[in-house]
Amino acid sequence: MSSIAPVKLRCAHKNAPLGLEDGQASFSWQVQALTRNAAQSAWQIQVAPQGQAFDEDCVWDTGKTSGGDQLHIHYSGEPLAAHGRYQWRVQLWDAEDAASGWSEPASFAMGILDCEEWKRAQWISHFQSSLSACPHLRKEFAIKGEIADARLYLTARGLADIEINGQPITDCKLLPGWTDYSVRQPSHCFDVTALLKSGDNAIGAILAEGWYRGKMTWESLHGIWGGVIQLLAMLRIERPDGSVEWVVTDDSWKSAAGPTLSASLLDGESYDANLTLGDWSQPGYESTKRWYDVKAQPVGDELIERHVGVPVRELKEFKPVNRWQPCPGKWIFDLGQNFSGYARLKLNVPAGTTLRLRFAEVLTPDKEIYVDNLRTALATDLYVASGEADETWAPKFSFHGFQYVELSGFPGEPPEDVLTGIFVGSDCPEAGQLRCSNPMLEKLASNAVWTQRSNYLEVPTDCPQRDERLGWTGDAQAYLRTAIAFHDVSAFFDKWLVDLEDACEPDGRAPMVAPTGSRGRDKKLINSPNRGTAEAAWGDATTICPMTIYKCYGDRRVLERHYGMMTRYVDFYRRTTVPGRKVRYGYQYDNLPEGKGVISPTLFGDWLNVEAKTAGEIIRTAFYAESTRLCCNAAYILSKTEDAEKFSEEWDAIRTDFQREFLTEDGRIVGRSIESDSQTGYLLALHFDLLDEAHRAKAVEHLVADIRSRDTHLSTGFVGLPYLLPVLSRFGQTELCYELLLKEDYPSWGYEIAHGATSIWERWNGYHDEDGPGDPNMNSYAHYAYGAVCEWLFSDMAGIELLDVAFGKIRIRPRVGGGLTYAGATHECVRGSIRSDWKIEGDTFQLEVEIPGNASAEIHLPTADAASITEDDAEVPSTESDASGYRVVEVGAGNYKFRCKLP
């Protein structure tokens, strides 16, 4: 009998995906360990058409294949048919060569494999292309006979909400999503078989501006990608005999204005329920309102491709925890949590009653909603009631970032259930939980999770509330490792890395934000002399993000797809160094082959630091070194040995020149433009390994001295913060890490929590005891960059660290301290569940560990007394000590309970 079994099969990062395109079918599974130390020695995959026998009709059978591979095994069998449905299964062999049974079959379906197929349909729009209201589009059609399979393929320039026979086709929101529409058009595939019937049917769509045409950024830009919102859809109906019928968008559709008078992602939605169109998406519909012919436009050569990311959905409801009336006619509701989404109304009011909803993250000192920090975003929904009993409404095409809702216009006192908060975000699967004996640290983790969830909406944005909501690259890379600890973001970043590469300039310069806007047009999301490019920590998202995703999820194709982006970025760095030295200063020009001078990208520096600027040349050169090292690693992984050797030599040269330029005789890190050191300068030098061993101890001394000189407070901004606690832990300063974590005065995470934060602030001083909210020009209360500290809570407080790709080898090394009596974390990695829970009772340290199948781990126990170590009450025969004096035990898959004496 085998000691392992295959479970949790996934294809292309998802369960049973629909509409795959060429090259997207890749197979992964988890190895269930039925005994300790169980591991996979071989595997076999079979793929067959849905409903046919594996043994007789396989289109791909790998046969028994030696190895522990279990992640992202790419299909290489017979060509898969467009729109075909397939099933697949896997069998494993353990270390003793005993075969498991076959897994339960999993499924996937192919989609449109040739963009030319989209040309059977046409782009359609309301006849008034500039209509500000959200137009309704509809078509009736008949189906003869039975339906075996029906799928709807759709995309839109703007946003689309689709119904068939009066029923929504999906619970996904804000379709088709956000990308750089000038480069590619995202499409989706939905199984609609259950919504259709033999006989008469109808399909309808509501369109809105969305990101494509709507208001964006603090500059209130409109029409970044275009001025006409359009729908493109194809309904494929397959009968039992294999024949196919298509219903497509064309000039046979009709259009009309509807009850949604306006919809803006930033400003909100206005809806008049008295203008509803009745059963407009059902067959046999009769209307007193005139429906007009649509405008139809042929499909051109645009790249239409499957949206590979994560769908946006309604994910949680929040009931008000408090409400009050600041003045007659106005009520404020506290939902208890800052999040992204909208409010759903439930009403019994007279027809024509106009209700206004305004949204805010915090309150003014006199308990009114605070909206100054929203800048030009109105964040206001208007609803005109129909007077029907128990009418309900929520926006379809807008969202806000808020904890508080101001309701005005309600006649009398509203009932308790008049308003419910609906959290909306990309549906990334939960992957991690933290727990410990300190409530403030648990609250910090919760705040980080909610900030991440509120900003992971189509792209990793900076904030969900004000007139910005852009995919800032620096924030994304700084927080990514923490994001992975909390959620499975593999598919989410699979999509965004494409956006990132689309936004890069051909010469290698990287964007401030991604998506960034139309290529070849004057309008961009960031209008600036350098065309919205950024370097040093922001631009390095091009190297840091692909490598981090690869390390944590093990998909080599991430590096294959984005290796060019990574190396072009380092090429740009290289071209803008000081002549004869591998260091980088500002105000340099890149001399391109055609002789043009291009000003260097924007350097944001250690953004929002606390009175501790770091010299730009230190940041520039440090990230040049790190991106070079990451390119070196990627080259080795991709077997590009010659490239790897060149990058390795370049990194050595940068490291040498960094020390020559910025390292003083007494071990301080000081630049030329700012003749003082900083915490961030030391953190970059130490974390990126830019110092020789002889200089590290002195640099750590200076770092610690700087922290102590500030009454044990940090001074780091966005750039230094992710490395602060990891560097201190690495160099034996665990107790200082806990001191920083547990501070409750400014600047600290505890300061935010003490002031009622339910999410992570953009600024350490976002709120003042006396004055209330801080600078309204840039003051988000849901900005995840400073939440990057939570990576340390997983890796050091709980002790779960990745040692090999995709957690093939794990280190469990809890850092005891801070007065904690217990702490722990669970992380669902691609291989399965990892768990570390420790507690202290008297002088005894207890550690419970779970290691997934097909993985191994080093267990580091905080004791010098090897004889005191037991596992499940049995003595552990022998151990070695690590550099910290911990004793190390090697284990394989399984559950373990260790005990030892604390020193």
Short mmCIF file of C-alpha atoms in Angstrom, two decimals, residues 446-672:
data_model
loop_
_atom_site.label_atom_id
_atom_site.label_comp_id
_atom_site.label_asym_id
_atom_site.label_seq_id
_atom_site.Cartn_x
_atom_site.Cartn_y
_atom_site.Cartn_z
CA SER A 446 -5.93 41.55 10.77
CA ASN A 447 -5.32 45.13 9.69
CA ALA A 448 -2.79 43.99 7.10
CA VAL A 449 -5.13 41.32 5.74
CA TRP A 450 -8.01 43.77 5.32
CA THR A 451 -5.78 46.35 3.66
CA GLN A 452 -4.50 43.72 1.26
CA ARG A 453 -7.96 42.39 0.47
CA SER A 454 -9.30 45.91 -0.11
CA ASN A 455 -6.48 46.77 -2.52
CA TYR A 456 -6.21 43.49 -4.37
CA LEU A 457 -9.01 44.34 -6.77
CA GLU A 458 -8.02 43.44 -10.34
CA VAL A 459 -4.54 44.90 -9.73
CA PRO A 460 -2.54 45.50 -6.53
CA THR A 461 -3.58 49.11 -5.93
CA ASP A 462 -2.23 51.59 -3.43
CA CYS A 463 -5.59 52.60 -1.96
CA PRO A 464 -9.30 51.90 -2.57
CA GLN A 465 -10.87 55.21 -1.54
CA ARG A 466 -9.45 58.40 -3.08
CA ASP A 467 -8.92 59.60 -6.64
CA GLU A 468 -5.99 57.29 -7.31
CA ARG A 469 -6.46 53.51 -6.90
CA LEU A 470 -3.53 52.66 -9.16
CA GLY A 471 -1.23 49.66 -9.36
CA TRP A 472 1.81 51.33 -7.80
CA THR A 473 4.83 49.16 -8.44
CA GLY A 474 6.83 50.05 -5.32
CA ASP A 475 3.98 49.17 -2.98
CA ALA A 476 3.36 45.90 -4.81
CA GLN A 477 6.92 44.60 -4.58
CA ALA A 478 7.45 45.75 -1.00
CA TYR A 479 4.38 43.90 0.25
CA LEU A 480 4.36 40.86 -2.04
CA ARG A 481 5.99 38.36 0.31
CA THR A 482 3.46 39.22 3.03
CA ALA A 483 0.61 38.97 0.52
CA ILE A 484 1.72 35.43 -0.34
CA ALA A 485 1.74 34.48 3.34
CA PHE A 486 -1.90 35.53 3.72
CA HIS A 487 -3.41 34.54 0.36
CA ASP A 488 -2.80 32.49 -2.75
CA VAL A 489 -1.98 35.28 -5.19
CA SER A 490 -0.43 33.10 -7.91
CA ALA A 491 -3.19 33.72 -10.49
CA PHE A 492 -3.63 37.34 -9.39
CA PHE A 493 0.05 38.13 -10.06
CA ASP A 494 0.15 35.94 -13.15
CA LYS A 495 -2.19 38.54 -14.62
CA TRP A 496 -0.58 41.65 -13.11
CA LEU A 497 2.93 40.74 -14.23
CA VAL A 498 1.61 40.91 -17.80
CA ASP A 499 0.23 44.38 -17.02
CA LEU A 500 3.62 45.32 -15.61
CA GLU A 501 5.53 44.18 -18.67
CA ASP A 502 3.02 45.91 -20.96
CA ALA A 503 3.72 49.15 -19.07
CA CYS A 504 7.51 49.00 -19.44
CA GLU A 505 9.27 51.15 -22.00
CA PRO A 506 11.17 49.38 -24.80
CA ASP A 507 14.46 50.72 -23.40
CA GLY A 508 13.89 48.89 -20.12
CA ARG A 509 12.53 51.71 -17.96
CA ALA A 510 9.77 50.52 -15.65
CA PRO A 511 6.49 52.25 -14.76
CA MET A 512 5.34 53.92 -11.57
CA VAL A 513 2.01 52.17 -11.98
CA ALA A 514 0.64 49.27 -14.02
CA PRO A 515 -1.56 49.30 -16.02
CA THR A 516 -0.23 52.66 -17.16
CA GLY A 517 -2.28 53.80 -20.14
CA SER A 518 -2.43 53.88 -23.90
CA ARG A 519 0.77 53.45 -25.82
CA GLY A 520 1.33 55.96 -28.55
CA ARG A 521 -1.15 58.48 -27.07
CA ASP A 522 -0.63 61.60 -25.03
CA LYS A 523 -2.93 60.42 -22.25
CA LYS A 524 -1.43 58.25 -19.55
CA LEU A 525 -2.43 57.49 -16.01
CA ILE A 526 0.65 59.32 -14.79
CA ASN A 527 1.47 62.43 -16.80
CA SER A 528 5.01 63.55 -16.07
CA PRO A 529 8.18 64.54 -17.95
CA ASN A 530 9.53 61.01 -17.63
CA ARG A 531 6.25 59.52 -18.90
CA GLY A 532 5.44 57.94 -15.57
CA THR A 533 8.54 55.77 -15.15
CA ALA A 534 10.21 55.10 -11.82
CA GLU A 535 13.35 53.43 -10.54
CA ALA A 536 14.91 52.09 -7.34
CA ALA A 537 12.31 50.03 -5.45
CA TRP A 538 9.43 51.02 -7.73
CA GLY A 539 10.92 49.93 -11.04
CA ASP A 540 12.47 46.91 -9.35
CA ALA A 541 9.05 45.32 -9.20
CA THR A 542 10.08 44.07 -12.66
CA THR A 543 12.71 41.81 -11.08
CA ILE A 544 11.52 41.29 -7.51
CA CYS A 545 7.95 40.24 -8.29
CA PRO A 546 8.66 37.54 -10.93
CA MET A 547 11.39 35.98 -8.78
CA THR A 548 9.27 36.07 -5.61
CA ILE A 549 6.33 34.44 -7.40
CA TYR A 550 8.63 31.77 -8.80
CA LYS A 551 10.22 31.05 -5.41
CA CYS A 552 6.90 30.68 -3.62
CA TYR A 553 4.84 28.89 -6.28
CA GLY A 554 7.47 27.11 -8.36
CA ASP A 555 6.18 28.05 -11.82
CA ARG A 556 9.27 28.30 -14.00
CA ARG A 557 7.25 29.81 -16.83
CA VAL A 558 6.85 33.02 -14.83
CA LEU A 559 10.59 33.55 -15.28
CA GLU A 560 10.52 32.39 -18.90
CA ARG A 561 7.78 34.89 -19.75
CA HIS A 562 9.33 37.84 -17.92
CA TYR A 563 13.08 37.23 -18.21
CA GLY A 564 13.26 39.84 -20.97
CA MET A 565 11.55 42.44 -18.79
CA MET A 566 13.93 41.69 -15.91
CA THR A 567 17.09 41.91 -17.98
CA ARG A 568 16.01 45.03 -19.91
CA TYR A 569 15.49 46.79 -16.60
CA VAL A 570 19.01 45.91 -15.44
CA ASP A 571 20.31 46.99 -18.84
CA PHE A 572 18.83 50.42 -18.19
CA TYR A 573 20.47 50.54 -14.77
CA ARG A 574 23.77 49.60 -16.34
CA ARG A 575 23.56 52.36 -18.96
CA THR A 576 22.99 55.02 -16.30
CA THR A 577 25.89 54.31 -13.99
CA VAL A 578 28.68 56.77 -13.35
CA PRO A 579 31.33 56.30 -16.08
CA GLY A 580 33.91 53.82 -14.90
CA ARG A 581 32.02 52.89 -11.73
CA LYS A 582 29.05 50.67 -10.89
CA VAL A 583 27.22 53.30 -8.88
CA ARG A 584 24.21 55.39 -9.84
CA TYR A 585 23.47 59.04 -9.10
CA GLY A 586 20.57 61.25 -10.16
CA TYR A 587 20.10 63.63 -13.09
CA GLN A 588 21.82 61.34 -15.54
CA TYR A 589 20.80 60.72 -19.09
CA ASP A 590 20.51 57.41 -20.83
CA ASN A 591 22.15 57.56 -24.23
CA LEU A 592 20.04 55.29 -26.36
CA PRO A 593 21.41 53.75 -29.56
CA GLU A 594 19.52 56.28 -31.69
CA GLY A 595 21.25 59.08 -29.83
CA LYS A 596 18.33 60.41 -27.86
CA GLY A 597 18.78 61.55 -24.30
CA VAL A 598 16.15 60.19 -21.91
CA ILE A 599 15.94 61.65 -18.43
CA SER A 600 16.28 59.14 -15.61
CA PRO A 601 13.04 57.85 -14.10
CA THR A 602 11.60 59.30 -10.91
CA LEU A 603 13.26 58.33 -7.64
CA PHE A 604 10.75 58.39 -4.80
CA GLY A 605 13.42 57.58 -2.24
CA ASP A 606 12.49 56.09 1.11
CA TRP A 607 8.92 57.29 0.70
CA LEU A 608 7.22 58.70 3.82
CA ASN A 609 10.18 58.08 6.12
CA VAL A 610 10.23 59.67 9.55
CA GLU A 611 12.70 62.55 9.33
CA ALA A 612 15.43 60.26 8.03
CA LYS A 613 16.15 60.68 4.35
CA THR A 614 18.40 58.18 2.64
CA ALA A 615 20.74 59.37 -0.08
CA GLY A 616 19.29 58.61 -3.48
CA GLU A 617 22.54 57.18 -4.77
CA ILE A 618 22.55 54.57 -2.00
CA ILE A 619 19.02 53.46 -2.89
CA ARG A 620 19.73 53.52 -6.63
CA THR A 621 22.93 51.51 -6.36
CA ALA A 622 21.58 49.02 -3.81
CA PHE A 623 18.58 48.14 -5.97
CA TYR A 624 20.78 47.99 -9.06
CA ALA A 625 22.76 45.34 -7.21
CA GLU A 626 19.72 43.43 -6.06
CA SER A 627 18.03 43.40 -9.47
CA THR A 628 21.30 42.21 -10.99
CA ARG A 629 21.47 39.37 -8.47
CA LEU A 630 17.87 38.39 -9.22
CA CYS A 631 18.61 38.33 -12.95
CA CYS A 632 21.63 36.16 -12.21
CA ASN A 633 19.44 33.73 -10.28
CA ALA A 634 16.80 33.70 -13.01
CA ALA A 635 19.45 33.01 -15.65
CA TYR A 636 20.77 30.01 -13.71
CA ILE A 637 17.24 28.64 -13.25
CA LEU A 638 16.57 29.01 -16.97
CA SER A 639 19.95 27.39 -17.84
CA LYS A 640 21.25 30.62 -19.39
CA THR A 641 24.71 29.98 -17.98
CA GLU A 642 26.54 32.65 -19.95
CA ASP A 643 24.05 35.30 -18.87
CA ALA A 644 24.27 34.14 -15.28
CA GLU A 645 28.03 34.41 -15.19
CA LYS A 646 27.93 37.95 -16.61
CA PHE A 647 25.32 39.03 -14.07
CA SER A 648 27.37 37.45 -11.29
CA GLU A 649 30.46 39.40 -12.33
CA GLU A 650 28.41 42.57 -12.57
CA TRP A 651 26.99 42.06 -9.08
CA ASP A 652 30.50 41.61 -7.67
CA ALA A 653 31.56 44.86 -9.31
CA ILE A 654 28.53 46.76 -7.97
CA ARG A 655 29.17 45.41 -4.50
CA THR A 656 32.81 46.48 -4.62
CA ASP A 657 31.96 49.98 -5.84
CA PHE A 658 29.11 50.33 -3.32
CA GLN A 659 31.58 49.81 -0.49
CA ARG A 660 34.19 52.06 -2.10
CA GLU A 661 31.65 54.84 -2.58
CA PHE A 662 29.45 54.69 0.52
CA LEU A 663 31.21 52.73 3.29
CA THR A 664 33.22 54.88 5.70
CA GLU A 665 36.21 53.73 7.73
CA ASP A 666 34.10 53.45 10.87
CA GLY A 667 31.51 51.24 9.11
CA ARG A 668 28.84 53.84 8.40
CA ILE A 669 26.80 53.91 5.17
CA VAL A 670 26.80 57.50 3.92
CA GLY A 671 26.02 58.98 0.52
CA ARG A 672 27.27 62.10 -1.21
#
